[in-house]
Amino acid sequence: MNKLIIIGGSAGSFRIVKEILSKLPEEYPLPLIICLHRLRDARKGFLEALELKTRIPVREPRDKEKILAGTAWLAPANYHLMIEYGYFFSLSVDEPVNHSRPAIDIVMETAASVFRSKAVGVLLSGANMDGSAGMHMIHKQGGKTVVQDPSTAEIRTMPEAAIKLFEPGLITDPEGIIDFILNLGK
Amino acid sequence: MPRTSIAHTRNIIQAVKDKYGYDFSMYSLTSLRYKLDRLISGSFISYPDMLVQQIVENDRFFDEFLYRIMASESALFRDREVWSMLGTVYLGYLFRSHARPDIWIGDASYGADLQSFLLLMHHYYPERKVNVYFSWMSEKYRDIILEMRLRPGVITASRENFAEVMKSDDFNPYYETHNKSYHLRSEIWKETQNFREYPDQSGIPQKFHLIVYRNRLLSFSSDYQNLVLDNIVNAMHPGAILVLGYKENIDEYLESSPNLEVADGSENIYKKKRG
């Protein structure tokens, strides 16, 4: 597998993720994993809202499902999502991390462990510090990291926490993030 | 990524197997490493090698190890939809053919699934009797479940789910409070029985009409899931119901097993074939 993109976000990120997905062409070649903080007991509606105006399939993985390219994988509500050696997903109901399940740090850390320099982390607007440790891990493994410019974020806590922890490869606005993801797929 | 390395994890697995005979080598590696991280930090252990030493030299610490491997935080009625379906459809199905069905709650959530089931029974079928069992690997875990307490961190979520499934937000008929904590009233759970379980679910002591085994298979590799499922299905009466977590995936097992069929695909409910 070539590269794996992990997008993390919380409050204020949903609109940007929808925008990113709507811009991806049908033949986009990379897998995207989307880990957003969401209501634990709302199983329906979130994925359906993301699917609107999206040309690539959007799915929630089941346990031990293979990672397919050209698909946006949404971390399911109330489960941690992990990337395993062998390029498949695993889920867990372990205790919340950063008050979150799914936790962005868990997806990103395990993706960094398996994909190393081929993992790409994107961190968007959000109201807590989840994701910064995961982004740092991707950075340390040689993967690319992109953080939303806090001045463009609805809630700046999450991107600011990452920028405080390490120097991301790119800090940019939502348009810049979309261009970056499109270029990765070329 | 988890701080406990793969090499250290393998050393720990080997030490546990050599000393106690429990085989965790088929556990899902990443999840196990995160659990070991929490055990190490929660036990004020500096190095994974010290964990091996503790496990080998201290039987009580091994019980703590089993407890940490097993338990996870969860609210009452996690996945409300499946509980509503159990109450409105499947309990009725069981009572049509069994006067007093045997139920096994293979709980891994500090007793939240067990309490949810007992509440459901009390709400939907207060006049009917069932034999309810729960299982445990660690004695600490058993003792915590027997406190029948709602974990403080999940009370708000539990109350929301409770209101949805039980059509009331009043805990009082079901819980009493001691020192601001909620305990299930003893008349609801006093006849509950329990048994020790092993990682592969070998040696289950009897057969059941309903097994609730939600989100436990997630801990295992795919091959081991199939072995565990074989043992679970062997412990089901013909026509018995098995409830798994809604994101668990047993497609591979279903392809090879002649004994289990899907009862409800969206809620991951299965039925053992008759005959």
XYZ file of C-alpha atoms in Angstrom:
461
model
C 0.000 0.000 0.000
C 1.322 3.433 -0.953
C 0.224 6.021 1.610
C -2.427 6.274 4.284
C -4.026 9.599 5.203
C -5.481 10.061 8.669
C -7.662 13.105 9.278
C -8.466 13.992 12.869
C -10.743 16.671 14.205
C -13.365 17.633 16.706
C -15.577 20.690 17.148
C -15.552 22.766 13.971
C -14.019 20.093 11.753
C -17.083 18.383 10.297
C -17.715 21.061 7.652
C -14.089 20.919 6.507
C -14.106 17.131 6.249
C -17.260 17.323 4.131
C -15.533 19.861 1.915
C -12.442 17.654 1.556
C -14.490 14.594 0.637
C -16.589 16.510 -1.878
C -13.427 17.546 -3.754
C -11.928 14.068 -4.104
C -12.261 12.508 -7.563
C -13.931 9.130 -7.999
C -10.574 7.497 -8.775
C -8.734 8.957 -5.765
C -6.106 6.276 -5.123
C -5.367 6.512 -1.381
C -7.245 5.345 1.690
C -8.370 8.071 4.075
C -9.181 7.415 7.692
C -11.380 10.009 9.322
C -11.443 10.138 13.090
C -13.789 12.777 14.431
C -15.081 13.150 17.942
C -18.743 12.284 17.797
C -21.656 11.395 20.027
C -21.084 7.961 21.502
C -24.583 6.682 21.066
C -25.482 8.217 17.720
C -24.679 5.374 15.367
C -26.687 6.699 12.449
C -26.635 9.980 10.538
C -22.961 10.934 10.722
C -21.737 8.710 7.919
C -24.799 9.463 5.822
C -24.116 13.202 6.134
C -20.499 12.715 5.056
C -21.518 10.616 2.068
C -23.562 13.410 0.520
C -21.825 14.875 -2.536
C -18.900 12.436 -2.126
C -17.670 10.419 -5.101
C -15.612 7.870 -3.201
C -17.178 5.287 -0.885
C -17.464 6.294 2.768
C -17.632 3.384 5.203
C -17.292 2.522 8.851
C -14.884 -0.406 9.220
C -15.821 -3.550 11.066
C -13.275 -5.345 13.232
C -10.377 -6.969 11.288
C -11.552 -5.510 7.972
C -8.880 -4.904 5.319
C -7.957 -1.305 4.515
C -9.017 -0.600 0.937
C -7.585 2.248 -1.112
C -9.890 4.838 -2.653
C -12.212 4.645 0.337
C -12.866 7.051 3.195
C -13.064 5.075 6.440
C -14.916 6.722 9.288
C -13.976 5.681 12.830
C -17.185 4.240 14.344
C -18.839 5.832 17.351
C -17.751 4.546 20.772
C -14.935 2.328 19.505
C -11.202 2.980 19.309
C -9.915 2.347 15.804
C -6.444 0.874 15.351
C -4.294 0.018 12.347
C -2.665 -3.406 12.511
C 0.337 -4.968 10.769
C -1.087 -6.635 7.682
C -2.996 -3.448 6.753
C -6.265 -4.140 8.467
C -8.347 -2.386 11.098
C -9.020 -3.530 14.595
C -11.456 -2.029 17.069
C -11.522 -1.890 20.814
C -13.809 -0.691 23.592
C -10.894 0.145 25.878
C -11.326 3.163 28.079
C -11.540 6.587 26.430
C -8.255 8.372 25.721
C -8.264 12.181 26.006
C -11.938 11.726 27.034
C -12.535 10.400 23.537
C -13.500 7.095 21.962
C -12.559 7.021 19.153
C -9.334 8.832 20.040
C -7.361 10.479 17.242
C -4.080 9.696 19.009
C -4.787 5.948 18.893
C -5.498 5.901 15.150
C -2.510 8.055 14.323
C -0.057 6.283 16.624
C -0.954 2.847 15.312
C -0.911 4.110 11.717
C 2.569 5.560 12.325
C 3.676 2.246 13.773
C 2.549 0.279 10.705
C 2.921 2.738 7.814
C 5.913 4.679 9.202
C 6.958 7.358 6.670
C 3.949 6.519 4.495
C 1.502 7.716 7.119
C 0.146 11.211 6.557
C -1.532 13.064 9.434
C -3.969 15.952 9.052
C -5.272 17.702 12.174
C -8.195 20.102 12.061
C -10.190 22.320 14.387
C -11.060 20.912 17.806
C -11.625 21.689 21.442
C -9.182 19.361 23.167
C -5.609 18.156 22.727
C -6.358 14.751 21.234
C -4.344 14.144 18.056
C -1.228 16.115 18.890
C 0.675 13.086 20.239
C -0.412 11.004 17.246
C 0.674 13.699 14.806
C 4.015 13.935 16.595
C 4.449 10.181 16.258
C 3.786 10.344 12.510
C 6.301 13.202 12.277
C 8.921 11.179 14.174
C 8.415 8.215 11.831
C 9.109 10.463 8.834
C 5.496 10.854 7.685
C 3.988 14.105 6.451
C 1.961 16.234 8.877
C -0.475 19.042 8.107
C -2.182 21.162 10.745
C -5.025 23.571 10.161
C -3.916 27.160 10.693
C -5.408 27.952 14.122
C -6.469 31.410 12.909
C -8.842 29.668 10.456
C -10.115 27.086 12.958
C -13.498 27.420 14.615
C -11.872 26.072 17.806
C -8.097 26.461 17.880
C -7.154 24.247 20.874
C -6.449 21.091 18.873
C -4.253 22.558 16.113
C -2.449 24.793 18.597
C -1.630 21.821 20.830
C 0.048 20.050 17.904
C 2.005 23.150 16.878
C 3.233 23.579 20.449
C 4.421 19.963 20.574
C 6.429 19.845 17.328
C 6.935 21.649 14.020
C 4.424 20.242 11.516
C 5.369 19.946 7.855
C 2.619 22.346 6.829
C 0.289 24.758 8.605
C -2.407 25.977 6.282
C -6.056 26.927 5.843
C -8.780 24.476 4.736
C -8.208 25.278 1.035
C -4.518 24.495 1.449
C -5.383 21.214 3.165
C -7.668 20.214 0.294
C -4.933 21.032 -2.265
C -2.411 19.032 -0.240
C -4.645 15.944 -0.132
C -5.494 16.204 -3.831
C -1.796 16.486 -4.727
C -0.928 13.438 -2.628
C -3.247 11.408 -4.824
C -1.613 12.481 -8.104
C 2.100 3.987 19.424
C 1.990 1.747 22.481
C 5.048 2.173 24.696
C 5.292 -1.552 25.453
C 7.307 -2.934 22.558
C 6.334 -6.032 20.598
C 9.386 -7.835 22.006
C 8.441 -6.998 25.587
C 4.846 -8.004 24.935
C 6.006 -11.391 23.691
C 8.151 -11.829 26.808
C 5.144 -11.065 28.992
C 2.924 -13.475 27.036
C 5.547 -16.219 27.380
C 5.966 -15.615 31.123
C 2.215 -15.838 31.677
C 1.979 -19.016 29.619
C 4.936 -20.678 31.379
C 3.770 -19.870 34.895
C -0.020 -19.988 34.683
C -0.890 -21.766 31.422
C -2.958 -18.861 30.044
C -2.159 -18.242 26.383
C -2.504 -14.628 25.251
C -0.423 -15.106 22.114
C -3.522 -14.953 19.946
C -4.726 -11.684 21.389
C -4.899 -8.723 19.063
C -1.400 -7.347 19.519
C -1.969 -3.601 19.403
C -4.900 -3.658 21.792
C -2.942 -5.885 24.194
C 0.033 -3.504 24.101
C -2.168 -0.541 25.030
C -3.611 -2.544 27.918
C -0.104 -3.426 29.094
C 0.807 0.270 28.900
C -2.035 1.079 31.270
C -1.135 -1.778 33.597
C 2.490 -0.649 33.730
C 1.685 3.005 34.367
C -1.131 2.183 36.808
C 1.114 -0.133 38.817
C 4.022 2.337 39.034
C 6.285 -0.093 37.226
C 9.262 1.492 35.492
C 10.099 -1.154 32.907
C 8.213 -3.949 31.127
C 10.822 -6.420 32.445
C 9.686 -5.580 35.962
C 6.153 -6.460 34.893
C 7.348 -9.934 33.901
C 9.011 -10.318 37.283
C 5.873 -9.190 39.128
C 3.657 -11.571 37.158
C 5.927 -14.544 37.772
C 6.563 -13.892 41.460
C 3.220 -12.551 42.624
C -0.035 -14.473 42.091
C -2.106 -11.539 43.307
C -0.476 -9.313 40.724
C -1.339 -11.879 38.058
C -4.972 -11.482 39.071
C -4.528 -7.725 38.549
C -3.033 -8.469 35.127
C -6.088 -10.548 34.161
C -8.380 -7.827 35.428
C -6.671 -5.153 33.338
C -6.698 -7.359 30.246
C -10.408 -7.992 30.650
C -12.211 -4.890 31.863
C -13.184 -1.813 29.897
C -15.343 1.177 30.669
C -18.865 1.119 29.338
C -22.223 2.639 30.109
C -25.472 0.803 30.787
C -27.301 -0.157 27.608
C -24.372 0.662 25.347
C -25.878 0.341 21.829
C -29.448 1.008 22.885
C -30.873 -0.500 19.726
C -29.713 -4.014 20.529
C -31.070 -3.862 24.084
C -34.446 -2.638 22.881
C -34.514 -5.489 20.396
C -33.583 -8.012 23.095
C -36.395 -6.731 25.290
C -39.092 -6.510 22.646
C -38.236 -9.490 20.429
C -35.747 -12.031 21.693
C -36.780 -12.429 25.338
C -40.289 -13.209 24.129
C -38.847 -15.713 21.684
C -36.985 -17.461 24.521
C -39.999 -17.565 26.849
C -42.190 -19.109 24.161
C -40.106 -22.280 24.274
C -38.425 -22.268 27.710
C -40.022 -21.826 31.120
C -36.763 -20.697 32.713
C -34.011 -20.095 30.134
C -30.311 -20.113 30.981
C -28.513 -16.881 30.137
C -24.763 -16.194 30.062
C -23.552 -12.609 30.072
C -19.877 -12.750 29.056
C -19.349 -9.248 30.320
C -16.188 -7.166 29.951
C -17.556 -3.836 31.093
C -17.389 -3.762 34.904
C -20.800 -5.422 34.874
C -22.612 -2.862 32.704
C -23.939 -5.484 30.283
C -24.965 -7.737 33.173
C -26.824 -4.906 34.907
C -28.402 -3.894 31.594
C -29.729 -7.398 31.081
C -31.102 -7.658 34.620
C -32.823 -4.285 34.249
C -34.272 -5.347 30.937
C -35.705 -8.519 32.460
C -37.151 -6.596 35.383
C -38.760 -4.076 33.030
C -40.142 -6.329 30.298
C -40.787 -9.614 32.113
C -40.990 -8.945 35.875
C -43.009 -12.115 36.484
C -40.724 -14.491 34.577
C -37.665 -16.277 35.920
C -34.326 -16.802 34.203
C -31.043 -18.309 35.331
C -28.450 -15.584 34.779
C -24.721 -16.323 34.859
C -21.750 -14.063 34.385
C -18.147 -15.137 33.953
C -14.812 -13.789 35.082
C -11.110 -14.435 34.563
C -9.866 -12.444 37.522
C -11.216 -12.573 41.063
C -10.871 -8.798 41.331
C -13.110 -8.455 38.302
C -15.694 -10.828 39.796
C -15.705 -8.857 43.054
C -16.173 -5.550 41.226
C -19.082 -6.939 39.212
C -20.685 -8.244 42.407
C -20.682 -4.715 43.829
C -23.360 -4.107 41.148
C -22.335 -0.475 41.104
C -22.641 2.047 38.322
C -19.183 3.388 37.478
C -19.061 7.113 38.287
C -17.603 8.031 34.885
C -20.526 6.602 32.943
C -23.546 7.653 35.005
C -24.630 10.428 32.643
C -24.354 8.235 29.549
C -26.012 5.367 31.436
C -28.926 7.578 32.405
C -29.461 8.691 28.809
C -29.384 5.136 27.512
C -31.539 3.941 30.383
C -34.198 6.535 29.556
C -34.226 5.440 25.933
C -34.517 1.706 26.616
C -36.566 1.707 29.840
C -38.798 4.656 28.862
C -38.095 6.374 32.190
C -35.168 8.288 33.632
C -35.889 7.256 37.201
C -33.177 4.981 38.623
C -34.868 4.731 42.018
C -36.980 1.615 41.445
C -33.804 -0.241 40.419
C -30.880 1.378 42.250
C -30.218 2.446 45.812
C -27.577 5.014 46.655
C -24.768 4.595 49.194
C -22.299 7.462 49.559
C -23.488 8.980 46.276
C -22.911 5.781 44.302
C -25.638 3.757 42.641
C -25.978 0.060 43.494
C -28.435 -2.264 41.794
C -31.065 -3.387 44.313
C -30.193 -6.858 45.562
C -33.618 -8.334 44.792
C -32.823 -7.753 41.106
C -29.528 -9.629 41.047
C -29.400 -11.892 44.134
C -29.988 -15.115 42.182
C -27.262 -14.361 39.654
C -24.567 -17.047 39.414
C -21.037 -16.894 38.067
C -18.191 -19.056 36.840
C -14.505 -18.701 36.013
C -13.683 -18.398 32.337
C -10.484 -18.915 30.345
C -9.189 -16.857 27.405
C -10.282 -19.407 24.788
C -13.634 -20.055 26.516
C -12.821 -23.734 26.900
C -14.573 -25.550 29.714
C -17.801 -23.520 29.750
C -19.739 -25.436 32.419
C -23.121 -25.823 30.728
C -25.282 -24.928 27.726
C -27.293 -21.702 27.408
C -30.351 -20.373 25.604
C -28.987 -16.832 25.294
C -25.379 -15.672 25.316
C -24.489 -11.980 25.388
C -20.808 -11.772 24.462
C -20.412 -8.254 23.188
C -17.110 -6.741 22.076
C -15.067 -9.555 23.603
C -13.960 -11.026 20.279
C -12.339 -7.697 19.387
C -9.431 -8.623 21.657
C -8.530 -11.657 19.591
C -6.830 -12.282 16.264
C -9.110 -13.626 13.519
C -7.924 -17.234 13.906
C -8.423 -17.148 17.646
C -11.858 -15.598 17.227
C -12.869 -18.709 15.294
C -11.614 -21.019 18.053
C -13.411 -19.003 20.748
C -16.585 -18.954 18.671
C -16.449 -22.725 18.284
C -16.372 -23.083 22.065
C -19.187 -20.577 22.506
C -21.394 -22.187 19.870
C -20.816 -25.554 21.542
C -22.215 -24.008 24.719
C -25.457 -22.989 22.952
C -28.605 -25.095 22.858
C -30.115 -25.546 19.386
C -32.139 -22.399 18.635
C -30.133 -20.386 21.201
C -29.331 -16.737 20.565
C -25.859 -15.141 20.524
C -25.484 -11.365 20.774
C -22.179 -9.804 19.695
C -21.024 -6.167 19.538
C -22.399 -4.346 16.522
C -18.995 -3.778 14.866
C -17.675 -7.289 15.443
C -17.030 -9.256 12.303
C -17.520 -13.024 12.125
C -18.037 -13.377 8.358
C -15.157 -15.848 8.122
C -16.611 -18.023 10.874
C -20.088 -18.011 9.349
C -18.678 -19.186 6.007
C -17.140 -22.247 7.621
C -19.629 -23.011 10.399
C -22.687 -25.131 9.664
C -24.165 -24.395 13.094
C -24.635 -20.638 13.317
C -26.880 -18.354 11.255
C -27.637 -14.642 11.204
C -30.772 -13.620 13.094
C -30.276 -9.856 12.761
C -27.370 -8.634 10.650
C -27.502 -4.971 11.632
C -27.356 -5.690 15.373
C -25.025 -8.699 15.077
C -27.458 -11.215 16.594
C -27.051 -14.886 15.676
C -28.967 -18.090 16.206
C -27.727 -21.666 16.559
C -29.372 -23.838 13.938
C -31.654 -26.623 15.107
C -30.990 -30.244 14.228
